[in-house]
CSV table of C-alpha atoms in Angstrom, one decimal:
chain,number,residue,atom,x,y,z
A,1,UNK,CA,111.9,-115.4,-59.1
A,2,UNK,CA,114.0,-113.5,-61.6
A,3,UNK,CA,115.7,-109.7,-60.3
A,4,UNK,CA,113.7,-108.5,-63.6
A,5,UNK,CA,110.7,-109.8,-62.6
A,6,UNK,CA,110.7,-108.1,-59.6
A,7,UNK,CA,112.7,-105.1,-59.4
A,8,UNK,CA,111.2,-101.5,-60.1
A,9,UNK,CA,111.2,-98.1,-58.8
A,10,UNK,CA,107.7,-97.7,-56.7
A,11,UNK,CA,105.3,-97.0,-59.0
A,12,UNK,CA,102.2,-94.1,-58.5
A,13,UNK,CA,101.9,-89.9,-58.7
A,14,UNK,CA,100.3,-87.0,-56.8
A,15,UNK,CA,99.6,-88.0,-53.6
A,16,UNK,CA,101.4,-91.4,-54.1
A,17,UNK,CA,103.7,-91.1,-50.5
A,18,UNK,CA,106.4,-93.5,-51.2
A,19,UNK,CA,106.5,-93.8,-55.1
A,20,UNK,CA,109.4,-93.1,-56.4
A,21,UNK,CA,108.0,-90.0,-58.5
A,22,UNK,CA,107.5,-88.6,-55.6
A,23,UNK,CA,111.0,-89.1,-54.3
A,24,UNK,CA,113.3,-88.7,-56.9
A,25,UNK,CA,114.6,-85.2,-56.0
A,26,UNK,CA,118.3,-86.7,-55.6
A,27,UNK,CA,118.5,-88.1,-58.7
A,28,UNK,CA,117.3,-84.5,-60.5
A,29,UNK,CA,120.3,-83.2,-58.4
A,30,UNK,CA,122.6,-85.7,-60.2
A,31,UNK,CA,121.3,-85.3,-63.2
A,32,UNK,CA,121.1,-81.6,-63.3
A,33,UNK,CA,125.5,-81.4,-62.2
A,34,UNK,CA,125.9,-84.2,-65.0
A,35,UNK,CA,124.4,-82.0,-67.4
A,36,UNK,CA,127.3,-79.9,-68.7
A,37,UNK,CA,128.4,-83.2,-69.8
A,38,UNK,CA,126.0,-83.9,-71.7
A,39,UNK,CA,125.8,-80.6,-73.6
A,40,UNK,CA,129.4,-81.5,-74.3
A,41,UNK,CA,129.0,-84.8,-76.1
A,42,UNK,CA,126.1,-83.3,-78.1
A,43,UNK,CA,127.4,-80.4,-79.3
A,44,UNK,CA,130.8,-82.7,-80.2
A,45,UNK,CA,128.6,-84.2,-82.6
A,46,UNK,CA,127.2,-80.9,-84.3
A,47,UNK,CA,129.6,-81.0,-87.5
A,48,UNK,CA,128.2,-84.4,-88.7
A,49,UNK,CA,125.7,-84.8,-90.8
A,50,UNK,CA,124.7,-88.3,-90.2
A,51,UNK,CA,123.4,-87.3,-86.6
A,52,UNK,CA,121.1,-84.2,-87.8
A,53,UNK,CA,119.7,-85.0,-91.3
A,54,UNK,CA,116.7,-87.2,-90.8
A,55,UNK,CA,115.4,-88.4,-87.5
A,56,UNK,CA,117.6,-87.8,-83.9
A,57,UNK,CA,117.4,-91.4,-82.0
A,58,UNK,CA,118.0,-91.4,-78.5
A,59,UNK,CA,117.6,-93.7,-76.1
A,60,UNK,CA,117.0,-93.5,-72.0
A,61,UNK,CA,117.6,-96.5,-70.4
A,62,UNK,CA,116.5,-97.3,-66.8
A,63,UNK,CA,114.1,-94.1,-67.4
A,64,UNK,CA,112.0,-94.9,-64.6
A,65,UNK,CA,109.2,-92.8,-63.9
A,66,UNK,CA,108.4,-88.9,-63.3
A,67,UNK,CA,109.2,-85.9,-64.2
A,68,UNK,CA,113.0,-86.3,-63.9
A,69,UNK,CA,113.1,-89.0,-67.1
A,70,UNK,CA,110.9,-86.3,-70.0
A,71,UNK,CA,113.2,-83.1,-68.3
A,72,UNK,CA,116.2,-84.9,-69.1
A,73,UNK,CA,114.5,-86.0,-72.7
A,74,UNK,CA,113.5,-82.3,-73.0
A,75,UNK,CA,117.4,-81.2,-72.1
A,76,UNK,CA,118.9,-83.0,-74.7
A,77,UNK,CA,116.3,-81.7,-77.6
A,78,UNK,CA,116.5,-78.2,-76.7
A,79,UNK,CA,120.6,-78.9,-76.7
A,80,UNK,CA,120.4,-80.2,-80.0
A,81,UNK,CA,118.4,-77.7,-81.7
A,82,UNK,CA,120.9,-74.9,-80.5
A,83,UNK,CA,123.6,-77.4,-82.1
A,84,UNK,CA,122.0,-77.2,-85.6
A,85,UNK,CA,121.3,-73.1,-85.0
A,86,UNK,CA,125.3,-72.8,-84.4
A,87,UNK,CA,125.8,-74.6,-87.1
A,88,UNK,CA,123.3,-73.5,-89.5
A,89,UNK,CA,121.7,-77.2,-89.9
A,90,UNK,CA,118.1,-77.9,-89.7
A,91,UNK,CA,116.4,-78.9,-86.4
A,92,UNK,CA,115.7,-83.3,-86.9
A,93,UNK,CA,113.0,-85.1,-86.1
A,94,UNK,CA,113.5,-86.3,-82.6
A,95,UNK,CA,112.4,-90.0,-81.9
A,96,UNK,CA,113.0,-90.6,-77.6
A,97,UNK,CA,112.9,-94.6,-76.6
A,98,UNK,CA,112.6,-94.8,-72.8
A,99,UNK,CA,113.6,-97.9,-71.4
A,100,UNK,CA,113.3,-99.9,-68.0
A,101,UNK,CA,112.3,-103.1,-66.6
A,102,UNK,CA,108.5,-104.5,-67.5
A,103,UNK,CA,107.4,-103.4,-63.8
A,104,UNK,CA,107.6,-99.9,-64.2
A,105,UNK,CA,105.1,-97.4,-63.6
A,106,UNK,CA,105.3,-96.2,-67.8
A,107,UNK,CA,101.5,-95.0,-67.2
A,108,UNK,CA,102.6,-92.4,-65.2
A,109,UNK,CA,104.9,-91.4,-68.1
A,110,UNK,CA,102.7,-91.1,-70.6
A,111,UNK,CA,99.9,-89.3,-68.6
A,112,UNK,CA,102.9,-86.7,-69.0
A,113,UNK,CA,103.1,-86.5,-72.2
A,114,UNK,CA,100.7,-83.9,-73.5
A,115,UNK,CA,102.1,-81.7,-71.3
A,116,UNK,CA,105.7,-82.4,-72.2
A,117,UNK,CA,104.7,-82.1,-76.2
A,118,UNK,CA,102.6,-78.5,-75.2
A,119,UNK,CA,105.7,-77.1,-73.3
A,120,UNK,CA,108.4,-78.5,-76.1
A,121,UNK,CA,106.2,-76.5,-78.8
A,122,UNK,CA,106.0,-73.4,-76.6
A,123,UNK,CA,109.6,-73.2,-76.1
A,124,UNK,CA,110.8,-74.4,-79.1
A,125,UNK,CA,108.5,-72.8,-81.5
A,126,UNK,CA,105.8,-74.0,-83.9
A,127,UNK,CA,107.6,-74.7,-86.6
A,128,UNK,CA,110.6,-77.2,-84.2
A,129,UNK,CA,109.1,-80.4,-85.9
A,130,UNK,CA,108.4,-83.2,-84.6
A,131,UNK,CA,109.0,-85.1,-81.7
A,132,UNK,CA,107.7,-88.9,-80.8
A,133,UNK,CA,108.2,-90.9,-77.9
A,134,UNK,CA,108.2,-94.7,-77.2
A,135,UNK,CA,108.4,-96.8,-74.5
A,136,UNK,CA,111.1,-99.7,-75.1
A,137,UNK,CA,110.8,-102.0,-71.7
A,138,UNK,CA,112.9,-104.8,-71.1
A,139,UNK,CA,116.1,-105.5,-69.3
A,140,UNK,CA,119.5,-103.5,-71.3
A,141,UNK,CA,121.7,-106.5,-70.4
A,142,UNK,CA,119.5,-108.0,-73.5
A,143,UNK,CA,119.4,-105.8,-76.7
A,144,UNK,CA,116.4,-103.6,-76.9
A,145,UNK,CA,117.0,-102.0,-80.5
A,146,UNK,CA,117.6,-102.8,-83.8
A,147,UNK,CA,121.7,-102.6,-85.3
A,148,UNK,CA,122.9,-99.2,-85.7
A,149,UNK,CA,119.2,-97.3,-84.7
A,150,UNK,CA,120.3,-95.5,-82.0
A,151,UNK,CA,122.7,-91.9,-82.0
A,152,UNK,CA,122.6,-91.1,-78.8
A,153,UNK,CA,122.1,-93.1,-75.3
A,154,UNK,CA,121.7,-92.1,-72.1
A,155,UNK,CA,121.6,-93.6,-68.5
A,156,UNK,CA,121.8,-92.0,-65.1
A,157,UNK,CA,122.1,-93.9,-61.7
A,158,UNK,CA,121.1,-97.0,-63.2
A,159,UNK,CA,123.8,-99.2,-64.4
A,160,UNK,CA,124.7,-99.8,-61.2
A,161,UNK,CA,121.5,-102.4,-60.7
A,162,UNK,CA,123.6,-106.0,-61.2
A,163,UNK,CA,121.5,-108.4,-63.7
A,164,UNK,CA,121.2,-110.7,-60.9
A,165,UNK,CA,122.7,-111.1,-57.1
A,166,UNK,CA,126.1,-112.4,-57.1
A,167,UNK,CA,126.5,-115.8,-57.1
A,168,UNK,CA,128.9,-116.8,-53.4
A,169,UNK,CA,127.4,-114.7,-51.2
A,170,UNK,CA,127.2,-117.4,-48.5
A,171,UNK,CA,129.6,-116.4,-46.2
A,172,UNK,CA,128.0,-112.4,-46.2
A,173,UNK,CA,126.3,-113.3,-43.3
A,174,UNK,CA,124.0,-110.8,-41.3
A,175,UNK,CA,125.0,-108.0,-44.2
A,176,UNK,CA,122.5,-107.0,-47.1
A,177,UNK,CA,125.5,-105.5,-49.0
A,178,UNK,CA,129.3,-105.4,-49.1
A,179,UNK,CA,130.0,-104.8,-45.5
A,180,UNK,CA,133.2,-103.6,-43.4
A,181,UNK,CA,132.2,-107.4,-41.8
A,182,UNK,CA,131.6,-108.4,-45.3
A,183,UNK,CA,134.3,-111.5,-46.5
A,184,UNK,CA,137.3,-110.3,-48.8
A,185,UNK,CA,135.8,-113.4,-51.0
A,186,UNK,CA,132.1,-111.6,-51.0
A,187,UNK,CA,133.7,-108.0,-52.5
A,188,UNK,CA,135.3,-110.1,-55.3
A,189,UNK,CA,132.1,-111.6,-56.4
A,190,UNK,CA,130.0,-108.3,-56.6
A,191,UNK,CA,132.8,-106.3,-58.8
A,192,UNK,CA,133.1,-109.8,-60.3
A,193,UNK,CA,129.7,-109.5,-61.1
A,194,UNK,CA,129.9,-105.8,-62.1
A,195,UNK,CA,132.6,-106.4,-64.2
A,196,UNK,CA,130.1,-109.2,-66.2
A,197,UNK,CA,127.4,-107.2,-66.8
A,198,UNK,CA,129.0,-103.9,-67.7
A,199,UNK,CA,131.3,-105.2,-70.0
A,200,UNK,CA,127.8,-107.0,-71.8
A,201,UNK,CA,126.3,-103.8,-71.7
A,202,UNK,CA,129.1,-101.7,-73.4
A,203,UNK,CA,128.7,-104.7,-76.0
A,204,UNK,CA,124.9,-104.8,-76.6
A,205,UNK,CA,124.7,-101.0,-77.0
A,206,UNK,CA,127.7,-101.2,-79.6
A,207,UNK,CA,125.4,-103.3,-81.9
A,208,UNK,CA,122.8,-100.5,-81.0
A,209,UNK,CA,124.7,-96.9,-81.8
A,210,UNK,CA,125.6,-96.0,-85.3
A,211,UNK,CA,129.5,-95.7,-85.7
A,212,UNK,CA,130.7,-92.5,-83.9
A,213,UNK,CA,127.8,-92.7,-81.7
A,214,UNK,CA,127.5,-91.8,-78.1
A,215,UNK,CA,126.8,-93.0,-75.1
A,216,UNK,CA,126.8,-90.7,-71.8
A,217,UNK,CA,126.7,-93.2,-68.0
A,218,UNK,CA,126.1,-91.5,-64.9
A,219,UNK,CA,127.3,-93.8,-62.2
A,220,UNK,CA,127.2,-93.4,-58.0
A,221,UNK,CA,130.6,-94.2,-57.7
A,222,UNK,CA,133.2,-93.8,-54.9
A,223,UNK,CA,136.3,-92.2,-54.1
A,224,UNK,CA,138.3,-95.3,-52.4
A,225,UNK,CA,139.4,-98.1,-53.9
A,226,UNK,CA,137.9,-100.0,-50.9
A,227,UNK,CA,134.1,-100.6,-51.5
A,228,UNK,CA,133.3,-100.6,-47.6
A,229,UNK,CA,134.1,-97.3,-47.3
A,230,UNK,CA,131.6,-94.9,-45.4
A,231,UNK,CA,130.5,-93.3,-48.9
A,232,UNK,CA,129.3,-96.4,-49.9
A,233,UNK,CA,128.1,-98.5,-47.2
A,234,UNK,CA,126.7,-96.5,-44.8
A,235,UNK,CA,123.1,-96.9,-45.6
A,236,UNK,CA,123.1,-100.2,-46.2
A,237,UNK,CA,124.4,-101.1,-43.0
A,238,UNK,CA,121.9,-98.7,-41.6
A,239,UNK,CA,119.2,-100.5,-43.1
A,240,UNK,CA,120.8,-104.1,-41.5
A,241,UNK,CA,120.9,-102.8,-38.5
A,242,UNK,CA,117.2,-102.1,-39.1
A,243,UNK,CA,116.2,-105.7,-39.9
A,244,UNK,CA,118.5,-107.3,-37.1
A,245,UNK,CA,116.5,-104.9,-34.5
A,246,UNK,CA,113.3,-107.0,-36.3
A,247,UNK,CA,115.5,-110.1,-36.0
A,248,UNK,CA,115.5,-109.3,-32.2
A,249,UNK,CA,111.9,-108.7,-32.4
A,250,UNK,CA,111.1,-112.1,-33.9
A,251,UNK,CA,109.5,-110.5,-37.0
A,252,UNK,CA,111.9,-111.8,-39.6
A,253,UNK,CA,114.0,-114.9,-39.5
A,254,UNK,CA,117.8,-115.1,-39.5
A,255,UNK,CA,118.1,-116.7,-42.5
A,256,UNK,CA,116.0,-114.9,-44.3
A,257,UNK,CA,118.4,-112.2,-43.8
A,258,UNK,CA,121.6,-114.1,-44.4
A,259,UNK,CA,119.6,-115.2,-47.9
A,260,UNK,CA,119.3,-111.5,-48.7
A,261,UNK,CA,121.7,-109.0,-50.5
A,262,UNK,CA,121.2,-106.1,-52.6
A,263,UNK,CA,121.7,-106.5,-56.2
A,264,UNK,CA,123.7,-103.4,-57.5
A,265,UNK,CA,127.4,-102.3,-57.4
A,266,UNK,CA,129.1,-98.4,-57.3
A,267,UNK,CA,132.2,-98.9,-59.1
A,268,UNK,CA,135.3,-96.8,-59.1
A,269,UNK,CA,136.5,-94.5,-61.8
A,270,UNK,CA,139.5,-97.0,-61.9
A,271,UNK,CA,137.1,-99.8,-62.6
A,272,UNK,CA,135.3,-98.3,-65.3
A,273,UNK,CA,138.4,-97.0,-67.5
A,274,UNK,CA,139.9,-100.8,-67.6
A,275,UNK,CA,136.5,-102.6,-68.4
A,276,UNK,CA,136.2,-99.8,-71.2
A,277,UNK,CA,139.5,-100.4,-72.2
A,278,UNK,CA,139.6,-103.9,-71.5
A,279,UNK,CA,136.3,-104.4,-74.0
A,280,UNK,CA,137.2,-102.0,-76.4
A,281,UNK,CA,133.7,-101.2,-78.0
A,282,UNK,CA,134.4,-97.7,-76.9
A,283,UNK,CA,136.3,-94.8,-76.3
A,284,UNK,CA,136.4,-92.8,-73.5
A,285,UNK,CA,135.8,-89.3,-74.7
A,286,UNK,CA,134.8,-87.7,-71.3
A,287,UNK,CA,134.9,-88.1,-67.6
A,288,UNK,CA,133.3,-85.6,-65.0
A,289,UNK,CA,133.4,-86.1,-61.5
A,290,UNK,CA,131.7,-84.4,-58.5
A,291,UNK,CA,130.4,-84.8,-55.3
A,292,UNK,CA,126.1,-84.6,-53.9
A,293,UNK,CA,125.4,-84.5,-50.5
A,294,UNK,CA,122.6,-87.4,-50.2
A,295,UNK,CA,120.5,-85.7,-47.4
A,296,UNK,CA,120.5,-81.9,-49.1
A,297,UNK,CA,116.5,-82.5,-49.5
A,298,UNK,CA,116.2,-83.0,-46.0
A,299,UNK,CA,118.5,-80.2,-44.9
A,300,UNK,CA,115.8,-77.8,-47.4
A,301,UNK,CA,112.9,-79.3,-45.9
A,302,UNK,CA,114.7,-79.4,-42.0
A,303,UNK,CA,113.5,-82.6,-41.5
A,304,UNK,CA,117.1,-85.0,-41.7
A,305,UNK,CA,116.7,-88.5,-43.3
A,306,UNK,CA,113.0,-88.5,-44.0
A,307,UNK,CA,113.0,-87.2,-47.6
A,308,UNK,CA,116.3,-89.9,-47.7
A,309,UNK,CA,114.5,-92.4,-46.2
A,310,UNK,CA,111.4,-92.4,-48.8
A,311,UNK,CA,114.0,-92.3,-51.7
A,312,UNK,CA,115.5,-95.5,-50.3
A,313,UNK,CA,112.1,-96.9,-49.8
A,314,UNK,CA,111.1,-95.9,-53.1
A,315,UNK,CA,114.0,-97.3,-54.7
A,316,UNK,CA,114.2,-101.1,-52.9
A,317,UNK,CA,110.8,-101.7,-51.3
A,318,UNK,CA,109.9,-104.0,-53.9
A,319,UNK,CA,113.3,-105.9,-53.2
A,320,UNK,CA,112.2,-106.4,-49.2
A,321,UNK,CA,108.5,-107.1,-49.9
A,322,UNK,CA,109.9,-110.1,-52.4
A,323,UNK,CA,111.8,-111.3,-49.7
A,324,UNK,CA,110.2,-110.7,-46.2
A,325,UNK,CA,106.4,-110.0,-47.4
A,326,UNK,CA,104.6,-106.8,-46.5
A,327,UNK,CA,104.3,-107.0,-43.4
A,328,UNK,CA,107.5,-105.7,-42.0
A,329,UNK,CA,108.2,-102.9,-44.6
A,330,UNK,CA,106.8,-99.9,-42.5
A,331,UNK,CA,108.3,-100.5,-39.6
A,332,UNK,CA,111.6,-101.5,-41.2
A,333,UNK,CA,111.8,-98.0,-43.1
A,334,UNK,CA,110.8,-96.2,-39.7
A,335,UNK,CA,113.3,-97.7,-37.9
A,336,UNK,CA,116.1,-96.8,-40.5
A,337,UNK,CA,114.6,-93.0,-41.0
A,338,UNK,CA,115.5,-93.0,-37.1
A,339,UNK,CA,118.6,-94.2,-37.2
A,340,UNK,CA,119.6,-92.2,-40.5
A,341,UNK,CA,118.5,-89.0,-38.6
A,342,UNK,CA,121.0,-89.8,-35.6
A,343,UNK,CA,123.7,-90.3,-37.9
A,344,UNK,CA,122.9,-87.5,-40.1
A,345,UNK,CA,123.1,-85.7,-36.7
A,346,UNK,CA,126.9,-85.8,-36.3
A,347,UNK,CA,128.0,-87.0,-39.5
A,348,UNK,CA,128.6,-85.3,-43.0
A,349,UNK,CA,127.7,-87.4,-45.7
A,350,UNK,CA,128.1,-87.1,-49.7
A,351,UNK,CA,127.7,-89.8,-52.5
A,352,UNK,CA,130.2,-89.4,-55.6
A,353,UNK,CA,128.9,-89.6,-59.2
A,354,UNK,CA,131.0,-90.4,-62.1
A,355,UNK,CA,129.4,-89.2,-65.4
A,356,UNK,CA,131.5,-90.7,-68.4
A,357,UNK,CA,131.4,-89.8,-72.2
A,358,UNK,CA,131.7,-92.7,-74.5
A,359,UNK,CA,132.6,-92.8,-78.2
A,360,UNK,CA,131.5,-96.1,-80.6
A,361,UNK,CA,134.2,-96.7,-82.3
């Protein structure tokens, strides 16, 4: 089965225990550091009147679901309107085209919605304008809009997702991921693969943007130029210790797990100035860089990895029930939420996020 028939955030609301609405509290975090950024490359396009005259377009790709995807949506509205105030322009029309795969939970989104359009009025005013959202689903390594629709695009913690598992993986025996055990030939083929598919990316979305349109990526990245680094790995190879203790147990079969590996790819900020520069669709106007510490929700709620461990869940449960069937899920995720709390115990742990400004040129 295809990766974009299968992969999507967990899907479900309100008392919903592992859906990823319910557990996206880290990527809020990222978002919420990323957004001086963002203000940024808005406010850098204040003095043009082909952005503000008639209707805004942006586009959020790999939206997901929750609260996290119409707060960003609401950020970048309320950012252009005090734009246009500096500047004595007009408030747009705002059109917002969510995207993500055909899996994911968009009824959750829209049950939002009347909400979101009641808060944007109250805070905005009556006479802000008018605002319409749409959801756009499909895969953005395939083109999702029309030529030169779109001003601005967004995407956080999602480009990351490969279009498909690496091809050589072979010899990754006994790892889900890249590995310190991992082959040297297994690291190539994943920032092969990365290398692929962001480069089609930065291409698709240039037929997408008007000219001088821009694009703002926030990527988990890393710090080393070696991508089986703690920062990186570390919860992966949590999570195969996890399914080799089932192995043990004779719940899942060994080659089941040498036939699985995750499909996504944190590059460095290295990587991501020569495929940019390399492709040239784009310049790079901006590049932020800071660091989250990826069990801060479970220091706030004392309880270390168990907030982590349903954001993992909620992120690649669908990825292990495709592989291994239902069956083993909870008691793979309680065996990791053990084993992250025992290294959380004595260990200091922080991902790094790369947020990158990009101009069409």
């Amino acid at each position: 089965m295809r990766l974009v028939d299968i992969l999507h955030m967990n899907s479900g609301s309100g008392d919903s225990n592992s859906s990823y609405a319910n557990n996206s509290l880290f990527t809020k975090i990222v978002m919420q550091k990323a957004a001086p950024l963002v203000k940024r490359t808005i406010k850098g396009m204040a003095n043009q009147d082909k952005f503000f005259d008639r209707c805004f377009m942006i586009a959020d790709l790999g939206c997901s679901s929750g609260m996290n995807t119409l707060l960003l949506a609401s950020d970048i509205i309320k950012t252009v309107h005090e734009a246009c105030q500096e500047n004595n322009r007009k408030t747009p029309q705002f059109q917002v085209c969510l995207n993500d795969l055909f899996g994911n939970d968009f009824n959750n989104l829209f049950k939002l919605l009347p909400n979101f359009y009641k808060t944007l009025r109250k805070d905005m005013g009556e006479k802000f304008g008018s605002c319409f959202v749409s959801a756009f689903p499909g895969s953005f390594y395939e083109r999702l809009f029309p030529n030169e629709s779109l001003h601005l695009v967004h995407s956080s913690y999602s480009v990351h997702w490969l279009s498909q598992v690496p091809e050589g993986l072979e010899n990754n025996k006994q790892n889900i991921y890249i590995a310190k055990t991992s082959p040297l030939d297994v690291l190539q083929a994943y920032g092969k693969q990365f290398q692929t598919d962001f480069t089609k990316f930065l291409q698709l979305r240039s037929e997408e943007l008007v000219h001088d349109g821009r694009m703002v990526i926030v990527f988990q990245s890393r710090s080393s130029l070696d991508p089986t680094n703690d920062e990186c790995s570390t919860l992966w190879e949590l999570l195969t210790m996890s399914l080799l203790e089932l192995l043990k147990e004779g719940l899942v079969l060994e080659s089941d797990i040498n036939s699985f590996n995750l499909p996504f790819y944190f590059p460095h900020g290295d990587e991501l100035r020569r495929i940019i520069e390399e492709d040239g669709s784009f310049s790079l106007d901006d590049m932020d860089i800071f660091e989250v510490d990826w069990d801060q929700h479970d220091i706030e709620c004392n309880n270390r990895g168990k907030k982590t461990t349903k954001s993992i869940r909620a992120v690649t449960e669908t990825l292990f029930t495709s592989h291994f069937g239902n069956s083993i899920i909870d008691m793979l995720f309680k065996k990791f939420e053990k084993k992250l709390a025992d290294y959380l115990a004595t260990k200091k742990t922080r991902h790094l996020c790369v947020v990158i400004s990009l101009i069409k040129k």
